CSV table of C-alpha atoms and ligand atoms in Angstrom, one decimal:
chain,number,residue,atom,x,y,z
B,110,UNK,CA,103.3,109.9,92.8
B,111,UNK,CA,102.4,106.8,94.4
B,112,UNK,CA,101.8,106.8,98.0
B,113,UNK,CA,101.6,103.8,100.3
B,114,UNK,CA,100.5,103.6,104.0
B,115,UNK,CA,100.2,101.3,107.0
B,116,UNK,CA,99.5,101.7,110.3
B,117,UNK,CA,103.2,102.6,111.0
B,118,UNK,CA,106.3,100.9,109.6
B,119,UNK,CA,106.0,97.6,108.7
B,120,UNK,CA,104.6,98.8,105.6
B,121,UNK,CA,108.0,100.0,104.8
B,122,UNK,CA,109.3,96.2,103.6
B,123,UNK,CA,106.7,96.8,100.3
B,124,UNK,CA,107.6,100.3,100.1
B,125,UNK,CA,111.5,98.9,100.4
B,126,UNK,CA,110.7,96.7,97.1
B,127,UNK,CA,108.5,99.4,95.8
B,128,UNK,CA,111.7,102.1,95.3
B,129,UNK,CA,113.6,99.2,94.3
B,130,UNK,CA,112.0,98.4,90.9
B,131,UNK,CA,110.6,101.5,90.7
B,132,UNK,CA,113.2,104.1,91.2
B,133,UNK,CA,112.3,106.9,89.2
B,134,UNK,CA,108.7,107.2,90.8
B,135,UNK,CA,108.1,109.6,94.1
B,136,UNK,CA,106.7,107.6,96.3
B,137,UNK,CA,105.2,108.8,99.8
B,138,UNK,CA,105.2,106.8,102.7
B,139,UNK,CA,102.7,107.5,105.7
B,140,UNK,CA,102.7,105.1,109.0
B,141,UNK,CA,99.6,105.7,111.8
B,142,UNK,CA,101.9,104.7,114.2
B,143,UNK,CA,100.2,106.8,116.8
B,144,UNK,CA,97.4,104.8,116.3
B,145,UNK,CA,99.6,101.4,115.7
B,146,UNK,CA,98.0,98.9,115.9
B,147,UNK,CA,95.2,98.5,113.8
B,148,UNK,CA,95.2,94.0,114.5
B,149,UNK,CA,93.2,94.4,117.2
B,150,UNK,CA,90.9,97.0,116.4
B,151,UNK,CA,87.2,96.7,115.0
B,152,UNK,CA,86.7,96.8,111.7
B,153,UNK,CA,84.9,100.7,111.4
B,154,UNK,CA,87.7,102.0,113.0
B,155,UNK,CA,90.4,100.6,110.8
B,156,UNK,CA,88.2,101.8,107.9
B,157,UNK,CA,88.2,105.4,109.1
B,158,UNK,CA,92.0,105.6,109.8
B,159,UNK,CA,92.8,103.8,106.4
B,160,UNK,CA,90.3,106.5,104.8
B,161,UNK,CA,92.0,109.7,106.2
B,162,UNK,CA,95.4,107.9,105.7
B,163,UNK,CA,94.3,107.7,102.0
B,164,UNK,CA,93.0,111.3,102.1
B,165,UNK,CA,96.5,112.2,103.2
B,166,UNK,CA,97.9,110.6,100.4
B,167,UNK,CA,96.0,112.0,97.7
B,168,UNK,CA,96.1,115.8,99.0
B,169,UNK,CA,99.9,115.2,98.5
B,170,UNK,CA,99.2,114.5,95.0
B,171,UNK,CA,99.3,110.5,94.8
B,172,UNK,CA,97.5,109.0,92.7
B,173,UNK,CA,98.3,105.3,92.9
B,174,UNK,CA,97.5,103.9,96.3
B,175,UNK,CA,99.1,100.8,98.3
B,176,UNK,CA,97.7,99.8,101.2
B,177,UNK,CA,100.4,98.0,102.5
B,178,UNK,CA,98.8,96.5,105.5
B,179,UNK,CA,97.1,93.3,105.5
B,180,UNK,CA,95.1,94.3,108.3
B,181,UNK,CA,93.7,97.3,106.4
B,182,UNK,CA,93.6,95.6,103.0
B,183,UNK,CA,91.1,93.2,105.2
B,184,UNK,CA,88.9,95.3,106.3
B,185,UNK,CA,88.9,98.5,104.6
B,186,UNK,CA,90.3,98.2,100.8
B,187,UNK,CA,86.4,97.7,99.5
B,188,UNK,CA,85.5,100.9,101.2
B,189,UNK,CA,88.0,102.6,100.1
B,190,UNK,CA,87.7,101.6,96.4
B,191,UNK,CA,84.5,102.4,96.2
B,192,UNK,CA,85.4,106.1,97.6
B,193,UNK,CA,88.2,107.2,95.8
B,194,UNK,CA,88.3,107.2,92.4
B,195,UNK,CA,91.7,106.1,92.1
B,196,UNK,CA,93.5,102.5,91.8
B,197,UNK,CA,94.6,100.6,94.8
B,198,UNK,CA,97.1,97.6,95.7
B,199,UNK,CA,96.5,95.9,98.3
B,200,UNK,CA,98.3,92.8,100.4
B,201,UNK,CA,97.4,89.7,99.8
B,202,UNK,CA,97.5,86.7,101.5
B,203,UNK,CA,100.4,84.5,100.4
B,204,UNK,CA,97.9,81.2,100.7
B,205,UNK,CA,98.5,80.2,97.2
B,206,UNK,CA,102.1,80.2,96.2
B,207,UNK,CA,102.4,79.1,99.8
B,208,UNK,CA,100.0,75.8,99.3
B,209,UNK,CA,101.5,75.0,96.0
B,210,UNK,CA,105.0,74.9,97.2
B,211,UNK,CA,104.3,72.8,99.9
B,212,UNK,CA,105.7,69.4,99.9
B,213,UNK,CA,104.5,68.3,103.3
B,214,UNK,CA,100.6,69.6,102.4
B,215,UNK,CA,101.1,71.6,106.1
B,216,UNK,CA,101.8,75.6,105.7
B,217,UNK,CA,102.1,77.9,108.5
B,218,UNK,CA,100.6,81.7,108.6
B,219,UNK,CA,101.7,84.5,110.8
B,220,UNK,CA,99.0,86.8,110.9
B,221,UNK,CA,97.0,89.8,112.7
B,222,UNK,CA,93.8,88.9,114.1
B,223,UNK,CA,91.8,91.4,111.8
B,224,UNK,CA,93.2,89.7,109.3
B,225,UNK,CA,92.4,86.2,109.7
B,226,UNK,CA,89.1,87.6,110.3
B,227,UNK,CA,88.4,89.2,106.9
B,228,UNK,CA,86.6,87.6,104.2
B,229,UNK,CA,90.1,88.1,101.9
B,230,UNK,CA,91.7,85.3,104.0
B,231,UNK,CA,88.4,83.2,103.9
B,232,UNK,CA,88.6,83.8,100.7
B,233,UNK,CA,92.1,82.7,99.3
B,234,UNK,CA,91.9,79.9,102.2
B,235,UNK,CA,88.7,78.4,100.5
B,236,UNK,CA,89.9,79.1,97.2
B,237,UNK,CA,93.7,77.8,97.2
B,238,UNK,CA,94.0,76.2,100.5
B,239,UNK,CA,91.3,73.7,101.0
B,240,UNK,CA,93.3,70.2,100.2
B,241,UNK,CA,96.6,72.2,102.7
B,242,UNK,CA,96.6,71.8,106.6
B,243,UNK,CA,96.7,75.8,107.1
B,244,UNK,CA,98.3,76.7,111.1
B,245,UNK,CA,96.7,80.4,111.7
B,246,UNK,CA,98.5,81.9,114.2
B,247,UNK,CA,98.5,85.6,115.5
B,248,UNK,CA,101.7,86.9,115.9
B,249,UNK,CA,100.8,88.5,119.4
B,250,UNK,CA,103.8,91.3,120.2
B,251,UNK,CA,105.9,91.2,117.1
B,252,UNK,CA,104.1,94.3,115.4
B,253,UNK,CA,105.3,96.1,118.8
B,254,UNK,CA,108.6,95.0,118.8
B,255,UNK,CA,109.2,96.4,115.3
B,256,UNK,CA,107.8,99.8,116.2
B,257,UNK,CA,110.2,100.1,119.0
B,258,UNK,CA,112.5,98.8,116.7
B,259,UNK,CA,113.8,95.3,118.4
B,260,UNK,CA,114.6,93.8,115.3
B,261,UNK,CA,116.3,90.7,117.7
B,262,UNK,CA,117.4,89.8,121.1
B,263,UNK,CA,116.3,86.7,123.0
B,264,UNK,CA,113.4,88.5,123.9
B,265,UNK,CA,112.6,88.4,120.0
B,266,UNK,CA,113.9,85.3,119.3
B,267,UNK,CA,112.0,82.9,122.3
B,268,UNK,CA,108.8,84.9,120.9
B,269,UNK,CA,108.9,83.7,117.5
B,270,UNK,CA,110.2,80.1,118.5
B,271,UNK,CA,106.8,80.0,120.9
B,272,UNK,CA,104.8,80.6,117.4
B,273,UNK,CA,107.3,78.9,115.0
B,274,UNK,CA,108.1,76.1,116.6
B,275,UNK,CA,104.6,74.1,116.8
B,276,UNK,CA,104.3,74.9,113.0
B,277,UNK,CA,107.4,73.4,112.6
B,278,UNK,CA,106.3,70.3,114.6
B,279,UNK,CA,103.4,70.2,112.8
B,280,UNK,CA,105.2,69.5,109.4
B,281,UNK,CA,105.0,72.8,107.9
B,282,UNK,CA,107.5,73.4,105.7
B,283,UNK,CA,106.1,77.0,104.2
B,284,UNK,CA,105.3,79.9,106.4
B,285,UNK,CA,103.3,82.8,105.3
B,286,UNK,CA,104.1,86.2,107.1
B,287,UNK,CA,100.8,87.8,106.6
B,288,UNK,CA,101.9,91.1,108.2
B,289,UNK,CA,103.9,93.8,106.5
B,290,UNK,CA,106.1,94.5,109.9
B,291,UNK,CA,107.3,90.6,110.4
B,292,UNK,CA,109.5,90.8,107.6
B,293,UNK,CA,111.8,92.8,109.6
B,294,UNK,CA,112.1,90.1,111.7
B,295,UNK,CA,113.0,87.3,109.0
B,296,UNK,CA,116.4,87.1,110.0
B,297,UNK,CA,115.7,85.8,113.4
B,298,UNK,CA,112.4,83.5,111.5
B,299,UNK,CA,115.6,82.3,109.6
B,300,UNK,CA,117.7,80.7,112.4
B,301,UNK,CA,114.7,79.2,114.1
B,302,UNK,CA,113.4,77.4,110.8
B,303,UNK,CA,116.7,76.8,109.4
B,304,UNK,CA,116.8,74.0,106.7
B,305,UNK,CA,113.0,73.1,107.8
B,306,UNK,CA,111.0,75.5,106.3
B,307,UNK,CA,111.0,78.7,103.4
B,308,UNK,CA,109.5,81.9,104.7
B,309,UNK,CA,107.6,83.5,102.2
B,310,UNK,CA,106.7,87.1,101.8
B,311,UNK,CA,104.1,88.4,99.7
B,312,UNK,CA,105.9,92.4,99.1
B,313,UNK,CA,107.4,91.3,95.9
B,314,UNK,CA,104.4,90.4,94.4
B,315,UNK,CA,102.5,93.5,95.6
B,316,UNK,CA,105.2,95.7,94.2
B,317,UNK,CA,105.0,94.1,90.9
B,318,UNK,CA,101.4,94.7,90.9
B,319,UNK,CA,102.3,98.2,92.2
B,320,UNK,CA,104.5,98.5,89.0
B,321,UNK,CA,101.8,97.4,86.5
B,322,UNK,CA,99.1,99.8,88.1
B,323,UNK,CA,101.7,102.7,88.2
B,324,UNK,CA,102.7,102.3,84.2
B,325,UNK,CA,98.3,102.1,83.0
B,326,UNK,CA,98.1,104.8,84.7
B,327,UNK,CA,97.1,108.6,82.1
B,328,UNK,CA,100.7,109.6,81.5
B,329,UNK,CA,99.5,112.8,83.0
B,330,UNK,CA,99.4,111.1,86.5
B,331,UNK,CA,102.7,109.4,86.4
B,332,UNK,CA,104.7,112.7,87.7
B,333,UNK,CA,107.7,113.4,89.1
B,334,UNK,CA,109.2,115.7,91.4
B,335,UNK,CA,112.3,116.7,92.8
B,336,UNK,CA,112.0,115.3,96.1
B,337,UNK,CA,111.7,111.2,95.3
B,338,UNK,CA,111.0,110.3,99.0
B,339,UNK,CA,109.1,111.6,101.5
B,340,UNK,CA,107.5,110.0,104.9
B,341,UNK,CA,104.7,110.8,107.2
B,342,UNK,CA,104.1,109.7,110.8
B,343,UNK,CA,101.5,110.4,113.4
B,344,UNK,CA,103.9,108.9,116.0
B,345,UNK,CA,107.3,109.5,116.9
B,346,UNK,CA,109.1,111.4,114.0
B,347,UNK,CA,112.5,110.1,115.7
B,348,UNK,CA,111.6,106.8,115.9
B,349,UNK,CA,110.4,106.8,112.0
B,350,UNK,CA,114.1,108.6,111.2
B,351,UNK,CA,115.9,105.7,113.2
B,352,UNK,CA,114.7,103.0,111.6
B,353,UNK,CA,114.4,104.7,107.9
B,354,UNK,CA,118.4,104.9,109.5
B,355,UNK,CA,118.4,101.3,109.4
B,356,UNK,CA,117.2,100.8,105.8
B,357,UNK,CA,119.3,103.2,104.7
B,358,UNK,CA,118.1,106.6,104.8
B,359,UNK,CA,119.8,108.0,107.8
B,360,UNK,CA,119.4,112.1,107.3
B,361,UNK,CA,116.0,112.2,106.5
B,362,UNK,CA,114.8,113.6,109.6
B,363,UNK,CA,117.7,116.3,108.9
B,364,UNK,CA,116.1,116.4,105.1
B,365,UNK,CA,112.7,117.5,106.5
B,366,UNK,CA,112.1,114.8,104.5
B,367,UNK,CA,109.8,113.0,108.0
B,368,UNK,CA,106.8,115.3,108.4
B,369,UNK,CA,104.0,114.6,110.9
B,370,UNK,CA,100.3,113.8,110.0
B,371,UNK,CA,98.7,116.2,112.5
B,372,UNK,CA,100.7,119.3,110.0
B,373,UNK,CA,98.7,118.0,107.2
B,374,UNK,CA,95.3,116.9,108.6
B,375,UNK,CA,95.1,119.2,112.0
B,376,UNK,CA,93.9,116.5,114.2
O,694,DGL,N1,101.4,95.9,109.2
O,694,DGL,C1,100.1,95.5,109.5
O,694,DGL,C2,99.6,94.3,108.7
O,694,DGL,O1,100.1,94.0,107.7
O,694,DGL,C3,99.4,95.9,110.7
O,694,DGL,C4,99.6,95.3,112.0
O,694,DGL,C5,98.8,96.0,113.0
O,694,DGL,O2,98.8,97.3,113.0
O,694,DGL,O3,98.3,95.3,113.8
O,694,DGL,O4,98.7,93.7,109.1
């Protein structure tokens, strides 16, 4: 089984690509959205959550981990590799494909701010960015808006002009969603940069290195079971089934398929 978590349903856009070119694999999703968000948070207290959000996983069996939150990839994936002795994915700043796609030499990222604080984005940005004009900007309210799930509206929309707009000013003709929940908000990011600029998003590539993990893996490992999907919260359970409703999935509240942490880890 592989499971993936976030801290609460953004990371649901790689586990989207995930069960897409992987759809014989189980795969357990588990969002902290009680806890949502992690962007703001100190970096000890991401690392805790990410560890018992692992833990989670792997008393359910996993054992193929993706950390599909850039904010916890940031500051916790090192801990966490070096305590579990399993494999682990985790997001990665778009920076390169971004940088060498860009025509203008000016590329605009949409990003937490414990993510632009890690040493990962210093990182790739020393590493793949350093002849690009790189526009950091944290995407303040968005990560809310898709809990609640206000995919659009003005409300939505004169939000992401206030951050998309000066990057489009500024030349940039690439823009990096270095968040796992603003994907679900591309289709606004679509009007606004219309024709000006290509919104890039790294899930694909994390699943594909999902997919190459998963299939190294001891045969043993790679198990099955009857029930393909299953989802954890430790927020709203009704809020997890409506959107799931929106990708797709609309009975799996009714399924029993939607189970809280606190039933697993007794907090
Ligand atoms: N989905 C997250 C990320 O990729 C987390 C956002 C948050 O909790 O602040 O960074």
């Amino acid at each position: 089984m592989i499971g993936v978590f976030d801290s609460g349903l953004g990371g649901l856009s790689v586990w989207q690509e995930i069960i897409r070119i992987l759809p014989d694999v189980p795969v357990i999703y588990a969002a902290d959205s009680g806890r949502c968000p992690y962007g703001s948070k100190p970096k000890e207290e991401i690392i805790r959550y990410s560890r018992e959000m692992t833990q989670l996983l792997v008393d359910q069996g996993c054992r193929l981990i993706v950390v599909a939150c850039n904010t916890a990839t940031a500051a916790a994936i090192r801990a966490l590799r070096e305590e579990f002795d399993l494999p682990f994915v985790g997001m990665e700043p778009a920076i390169k494909p971004a940088a060498e796609a860009s025509k203008t030499g000016v590329v605009g990222i949409l990003a937490t701010e414990g993510t632009f604080r890690g040493q990962h984005f210093a990182r790739a940005r020393e590493q793949f960015a350093s002849n690009t004009h790189l526009i950091m900007q944290v995407g303040h309210g968005l990560v809310e808006w898709v809990e609640s799930g206000q995919l659009d509206g003005p409300e939505v929309e004169a939000g992401l002009r206030r951050y998309l707009e000066p990057m489009l000013a500024q030349g940039a003709d690439q823009i990096v969603l270095g968040c796992t929940h603003y994907p679900f908000l591309r289709p606004v990011m679509e009007r606004i940069v219309a024709g000006k600029a290509i919104i890039i998003d790294p899930a694909p590539a994390v699943a594909q290195q999902a997919l190459r993990l998963w299939e190294a893996l001891p045969k043993g490992d790679q198990a099955t079971s009857k029930q393909p999907y299953q989802w954890f919260t430790s927020g709203d359970p009704d809020r997890m089934s409506n959107f799931l409703g929106q990708l797709g999935f609309p009975a799996a509240r009714e399924a029993g398929a939607i189970r809280m942490v606190k039933e697993i880890t007794h907090e």
